[in-house]
Coordinates of C-alpha atoms in Angstrom, one line a residue:
X1 CA 0.1 0.2 0.0
X2 CA 1.7 3.7 -0.7
X3 CA 2.3 5.2 1.8
X4 CA 0.1 8.9 1.8
X5 CA 1.3 12.2 0.8
X6 CA 4.7 13.3 2.8
X7 CA 3.6 15.8 5.4
X8 CA 5.8 17.4 7.7
X9 CA 6.0 15.4 11.4
X10 CA 7.3 18.5 13.3
X11 CA 8.1 21.9 13.6
X12 CA 11.1 23.5 14.8
X13 CA 14.1 21.7 13.7
X14 CA 13.0 18.6 15.9
X15 CA 13.4 15.1 14.4
X16 CA 10.1 12.9 13.4
X17 CA 10.5 9.1 12.8
X18 CA 8.1 7.1 10.4
X19 CA 7.0 3.4 10.8
X20 CA 3.7 2.7 9.5
X21 CA 5.5 1.1 6.4
X22 CA 9.4 1.3 5.5
X23 CA 11.3 3.5 7.9
X24 CA 11.5 7.1 7.3
X25 CA 13.2 10.3 9.0
X26 CA 12.6 13.7 8.3
X27 CA 14.1 17.4 10.2
X28 CA 13.1 20.3 9.5
X29 CA 10.4 18.8 7.2
X30 CA 12.9 17.6 4.9
X31 CA 12.9 13.8 4.6
X32 CA 16.5 11.9 5.1
X33 CA 17.9 9.4 2.8
X34 CA 18.9 6.5 5.3
X35 CA 20.9 3.2 4.2
X36 CA 19.5 0.0 5.4
X37 CA 21.8 0.2 8.5
X38 CA 20.2 3.2 9.6
X39 CA 16.6 2.1 9.4
X40 CA 17.2 -1.0 11.4
X41 CA 19.2 1.0 14.3
X42 CA 16.1 3.3 13.6
X43 CA 13.6 0.5 13.8
X44 CA 14.9 -1.4 17.0
X45 CA 15.1 2.2 18.8
X46 CA 11.7 2.9 17.8
X47 CA 10.5 -0.4 19.7
X48 CA 12.6 0.2 22.8
X49 CA 10.8 3.7 23.0
X50 CA 10.5 5.6 25.1
X51 CA 13.2 3.1 27.0
X52 CA 16.8 2.3 25.5
X53 CA 18.1 -0.3 23.7
X54 CA 21.1 -2.3 24.9
X55 CA 24.5 -2.3 22.0
X56 CA 23.6 -6.2 22.4
X57 CA 20.2 -5.8 21.2
X58 CA 21.3 -3.3 18.3
X59 CA 23.9 -5.7 17.4
X60 CA 21.0 -9.0 17.3
X61 CA 19.2 -6.3 14.6
X62 CA 21.7 -5.4 12.7
X63 CA 23.2 -9.0 12.0
X64 CA 20.1 -11.7 12.6
X65 CA 21.2 -14.8 12.5
X66 CA 24.6 -14.1 11.6
X67 CA 27.6 -13.9 13.6
X68 CA 28.9 -10.3 14.1
X69 CA 31.7 -9.4 12.9
X70 CA 34.6 -8.0 15.4
X71 CA 33.9 -4.7 14.1
X72 CA 30.4 -4.9 14.9
X73 CA 30.5 -2.4 17.4
X74 CA 32.4 0.1 16.2
X75 CA 30.0 -0.2 12.8
X76 CA 26.8 0.1 15.0
X77 CA 28.8 3.2 16.8
X78 CA 29.2 4.6 13.0
X79 CA 24.8 3.9 12.1
X80 CA 24.5 6.1 15.6
X81 CA 26.9 9.1 14.6
X82 CA 25.6 9.2 11.0
X83 CA 22.1 9.4 12.2
X84 CA 22.9 11.9 14.8
X85 CA 24.6 13.9 12.0
X86 CA 21.3 13.4 10.1
X87 CA 18.9 13.8 13.0
X88 CA 20.7 16.4 15.4
X89 CA 23.1 15.7 17.5
X90 CA 21.2 15.0 20.5
X91 CA 18.7 13.0 18.6
X92 CA 20.7 9.9 20.4
X93 CA 21.3 9.7 23.5
X94 CA 23.4 6.6 25.2
X95 CA 23.4 6.1 29.3
X96 CA 23.7 2.9 30.9
X97 CA 20.9 1.2 29.2
X98 CA 22.4 1.7 25.9
X99 CA 20.9 3.9 23.3
X100 CA 17.8 5.6 22.8
X101 CA 15.5 8.3 21.1
X102 CA 15.6 11.6 22.4
X103 CA 11.8 11.9 24.3
X104 CA 11.1 15.0 22.3
X105 CA 11.5 12.7 18.8
X106 CA 7.9 12.6 16.8
X107 CA 7.8 9.0 16.4
X108 CA 4.2 8.1 14.3
X109 CA 3.5 4.7 16.2
X110 CA 3.7 6.3 19.5
X111 CA 2.2 9.8 18.6
X112 CA -0.8 7.9 17.5
X113 CA -0.9 5.7 20.2
X114 CA -1.1 8.5 22.4
X115 CA -3.6 10.7 20.8
X116 CA -6.1 7.4 21.0
X117 CA -7.9 8.8 24.7
X118 CA -8.3 12.1 22.7
X119 CA -11.2 10.7 20.8
X120 CA -13.0 10.2 23.4
X121 CA -13.0 12.6 25.8
X122 CA -13.9 14.9 21.8
X123 CA -16.7 12.6 21.5
X124 CA -18.6 13.5 24.6
X125 CA -19.1 17.3 23.0
X126 CA -18.7 17.4 19.5
X127 CA -18.6 13.9 17.6
X128 CA -18.3 15.7 13.9
X129 CA -14.7 16.8 15.4
X130 CA -13.9 13.4 17.3
X131 CA -14.9 11.8 13.8
X132 CA -12.5 14.1 12.2
X133 CA -9.7 13.5 14.4
X134 CA -10.5 9.4 14.0
X135 CA -9.5 10.0 9.9
X136 CA -6.8 11.9 11.2
X137 CA -5.3 9.4 13.0
X138 CA -6.3 6.6 10.8
X139 CA -4.6 8.3 7.5
X140 CA -1.9 8.4 9.5
X141 CA -1.5 4.2 8.9
X142 CA -0.4 3.4 5.5
X143 CA 1.1 -0.3 6.2
X144 CA 1.8 -2.6 9.2
X145 CA 4.8 -1.0 11.0
X146 CA 8.6 -2.1 11.3
X147 CA 9.0 -4.5 8.5
X148 CA 12.5 -4.5 8.6
X149 CA 12.2 -6.0 12.0
X150 CA 10.3 -8.9 10.3
X151 CA 9.3 -11.6 13.1
X152 CA 11.2 -9.7 15.7
X153 CA 9.5 -11.0 19.1
X154 CA 9.0 -6.8 20.1
X155 CA 8.4 -5.7 16.6
X156 CA 5.6 -8.4 16.5
X157 CA 4.7 -7.2 20.0
X158 CA 3.8 -3.4 19.3
X159 CA 2.2 -4.6 15.7
X160 CA -0.1 -6.8 17.6
X161 CA -1.2 -4.2 20.3
X162 CA -1.1 -1.5 17.6
X163 CA -3.7 -3.9 15.3
X164 CA -5.7 -3.8 17.9
X165 CA -6.2 -0.6 18.9
X166 CA -6.5 0.2 15.0
X167 CA -9.5 -2.4 15.1
X168 CA -11.0 -0.4 18.2
X169 CA -10.6 3.1 16.6
X170 CA -12.3 1.7 13.2
X171 CA -14.8 0.6 15.4
X172 CA -15.9 3.7 17.1
X173 CA -15.5 5.3 13.4
X174 CA -18.6 3.3 12.8
X175 CA -20.4 4.0 16.1
X176 CA -19.6 8.0 15.2
X177 CA -21.2 7.9 12.0
X178 CA -24.5 6.1 13.9
X179 CA -24.4 8.8 16.0
X180 CA -24.2 11.2 14.1
X181 CA -27.3 9.6 11.5
X182 CA -25.0 8.3 8.6
X183 CA -26.1 4.9 9.1
X184 CA -26.1 4.0 5.7
X185 CA -22.3 4.7 5.8
X186 CA -21.6 2.7 9.0
X187 CA -23.5 0.0 6.9
X188 CA -21.0 -0.3 4.7
X189 CA -18.1 0.3 6.9
X190 CA -19.2 -2.2 9.1
X191 CA -20.1 -4.9 6.8
X192 CA -16.4 -4.6 5.7
X193 CA -14.8 -5.0 9.0
X194 CA -17.3 -7.8 9.5
X195 CA -15.2 -9.3 6.8
X196 CA -11.9 -9.5 8.5
X197 CA -13.4 -10.2 11.7
X198 CA -17.2 -11.9 11.8
X199 CA -16.1 -12.9 15.4
X200 CA -16.5 -9.1 16.5
X201 CA -19.9 -8.8 18.4
X202 CA -19.4 -4.7 19.2
X203 CA -19.6 -4.7 15.1
X204 CA -22.8 -6.9 14.9
X205 CA -24.4 -4.5 17.4
X206 CA -23.7 -1.9 15.8
X207 CA -24.5 -3.1 12.3
X208 CA -28.2 -3.9 13.3
X209 CA -28.4 -0.4 15.1
X210 CA -27.4 1.3 11.6
X211 CA -29.5 -1.3 9.3
X212 CA -32.6 -0.3 11.9
X213 CA -31.3 3.9 11.5
X214 CA -31.4 3.0 7.7
X215 CA -35.1 2.1 7.8
X216 CA -33.9 -1.7 7.5
X217 CA -35.5 -3.3 10.4
X218 CA -36.4 -6.6 8.6
X219 CA -32.5 -6.5 7.6
X220 CA -31.6 -6.1 10.9
X221 CA -33.3 -8.9 12.4
X222 CA -32.2 -11.1 9.6
X223 CA -28.7 -9.7 10.4
X224 CA -29.0 -10.8 14.0
X225 CA -28.9 -14.7 12.8
X226 CA -25.8 -14.5 10.9
X227 CA -24.4 -12.8 13.7
X228 CA -25.4 -16.1 16.0
X229 CA -24.3 -18.2 13.1
X230 CA -20.8 -16.2 12.8
X231 CA -20.2 -15.9 17.5
X232 CA -21.0 -19.8 17.3
X233 CA -18.6 -20.4 14.3
X234 CA -15.6 -18.1 15.8
X235 CA -16.4 -19.2 19.1
X236 CA -19.1 -21.6 19.9
X237 CA -20.5 -19.3 21.9
X238 CA -24.3 -17.8 21.8
X239 CA -25.1 -13.6 21.2
X240 CA -23.9 -11.6 24.5
X241 CA -26.4 -9.1 26.7
X242 CA -25.9 -6.3 24.4
X243 CA -26.6 -7.7 20.9
X244 CA -29.9 -9.5 22.6
X245 CA -30.8 -6.1 24.0
X246 CA -30.2 -4.8 20.3
X247 CA -32.1 -7.4 19.2
X248 CA -35.3 -7.1 21.9
X249 CA -35.0 -3.3 20.4
X250 CA -35.6 -4.3 17.2
X251 CA -38.2 -6.2 18.7
X252 CA -40.1 -3.5 20.4
X253 CA -39.8 -6.3 23.7
X254 CA -38.7 -5.6 27.2
X255 CA -38.0 -9.2 28.3
X256 CA -35.6 -11.4 26.7
X257 CA -35.9 -13.0 23.9
X258 CA -35.3 -16.9 23.1
X259 CA -34.3 -18.1 19.5
X260 CA -35.8 -21.0 18.5
X261 CA -33.3 -21.9 15.7
X262 CA -31.9 -23.8 18.8
X263 CA -34.2 -26.6 18.8
X264 CA -32.9 -27.7 15.6
X265 CA -29.6 -28.6 17.1
X266 CA -29.6 -32.1 19.0
X267 CA -31.6 -32.2 22.0
X268 CA -31.7 -28.6 21.9
X269 CA -35.4 -28.4 22.2
X270 CA -35.1 -29.2 25.7
X271 CA -32.6 -26.2 26.4
X272 CA -35.2 -23.6 24.5
X273 CA -37.8 -24.7 26.9
X274 CA -35.7 -24.2 30.4
X275 CA -34.4 -20.8 28.6
X276 CA -38.3 -19.8 28.2
X277 CA -39.4 -20.9 31.6
X278 CA -36.7 -18.5 32.7
X279 CA -37.5 -16.1 30.6
X280 CA -40.9 -15.4 31.8
X281 CA -40.5 -16.1 35.6
X282 CA -42.0 -13.6 37.8
X283 CA -43.9 -12.2 34.9
X284 CA -41.3 -11.4 32.9
X285 CA -41.6 -11.9 28.5
X286 CA -40.0 -13.9 26.0
X287 CA -40.0 -13.8 22.3
X288 CA -39.5 -16.9 20.7
X289 CA -38.3 -16.6 17.0
X290 CA -37.7 -18.2 13.8
X291 CA -38.6 -19.3 10.6
X292 CA -42.2 -21.8 10.2
X293 CA -41.6 -24.9 10.7
X294 CA -38.6 -25.2 12.9
X295 CA -40.6 -26.0 16.0
X296 CA -41.6 -22.8 17.8
X297 CA -45.4 -24.9 18.3
X298 CA -43.6 -27.9 19.7
X299 CA -41.1 -25.8 22.0
X300 CA -44.7 -23.7 23.4
X301 CA -46.3 -26.9 23.6
X302 CA -43.4 -28.5 26.0
X303 CA -43.5 -24.9 27.7
X304 CA -46.9 -25.4 28.3
X305 CA -46.8 -28.7 30.2
X306 CA -43.5 -28.2 32.0
X307 CA -45.6 -24.5 33.5
X308 CA -47.2 -24.8 36.8
X309 CA -47.0 -21.2 37.7
X310 CA -50.1 -20.6 36.4
X311 CA -52.7 -21.1 33.3
X312 CA -51.6 -20.9 29.9
X313 CA -53.6 -19.2 27.4
X314 CA -53.6 -20.3 23.3
X315 CA -53.8 -17.8 20.6
X316 CA -54.0 -18.4 17.1
X317 CA -53.6 -15.4 15.1
X318 CA -53.5 -17.2 11.5
X319 CA -57.3 -15.5 10.4
X320 CA -55.5 -11.8 10.5
X321 CA -51.5 -12.3 10.0
X322 CA -51.1 -8.6 8.8
X323 CA -52.5 -6.7 11.6
X324 CA -50.7 -5.9 14.5
X325 CA -53.3 -5.7 16.2
X326 CA -54.8 -9.0 15.4
X327 CA -52.8 -11.1 19.0
X328 CA -54.3 -8.7 20.8
X329 CA -57.8 -9.0 19.3
X330 CA -57.7 -12.6 19.7
X331 CA -56.5 -12.8 22.9
X332 CA -58.9 -10.3 24.8
X333 CA -61.7 -12.3 22.8
X334 CA -60.3 -16.0 24.6
X335 CA -60.0 -13.8 27.7
X336 CA -63.5 -12.6 27.9
X337 CA -65.1 -15.7 26.4
X338 CA -63.5 -17.1 30.2
X339 CA -65.2 -14.5 32.1
X340 CA -68.4 -16.2 33.8

């Protein structure tokens, strides 16, 4: 992936280092020419930043699986001297722990990580500005960080942390789009993100909300089933409370929902019956979902047989399937017929 257009990282003559993609450096707005050895030293110092990298560590990075030559220490010092000449005499410090970058050095990956908390702070009073900041931060990421270091464990660790933080930032962007009443954009972005990570429950939850706000409630309800299957495939778990709450909001119910699709699993009907009984305990409400023919009526019959705390009233609403008040009318008629 190409690097974004070059813009000055810093002002006032300070050094700046980019490590998303091949390592580059600048000073006073001018990009510097860095041979391979100097890039490796900067990459190792960036991983250690704001701490130090020992001479032994830098020697390992420079020669990797090779046996360092007898002149390795002198070669390392030469790399450091040339970097100081380019970045500034105090750009690389030396102490008991080894070499380190000056704390004032602007390193793009660490700058991004320091600014992440600003997003939530800004969102509290200006969601539009928060979205702008998210886009600014994501715009600095052109490629995975520190390719020069390959599978070096320290570099892999930093990449893993940054990848997780960037995933959270992209989810935050989708959430901001929903909040700013741009649900269609959010839907497209969330669908793309879920292709990469279909087990991300927070993104499924946001997708349900975005589809509903885009006027696509039926699609949102179907998406809940997609989410459920994805979570079972990825982790072997059912949707958590937040995703189930999002489904209940779509259904307009305040009580728990029980998915009748579970009834098609071996011995699953008893599990669903127990879930329904638990849901309606103490006056709760359960909504049993599933396509025709999956066994919802059988599950309800089993619930009725097991219900010992009161009467069970069954109402058929097939005569008026399109009326929202059809079930209410039928229920009232049955109750009226029971009066003395």
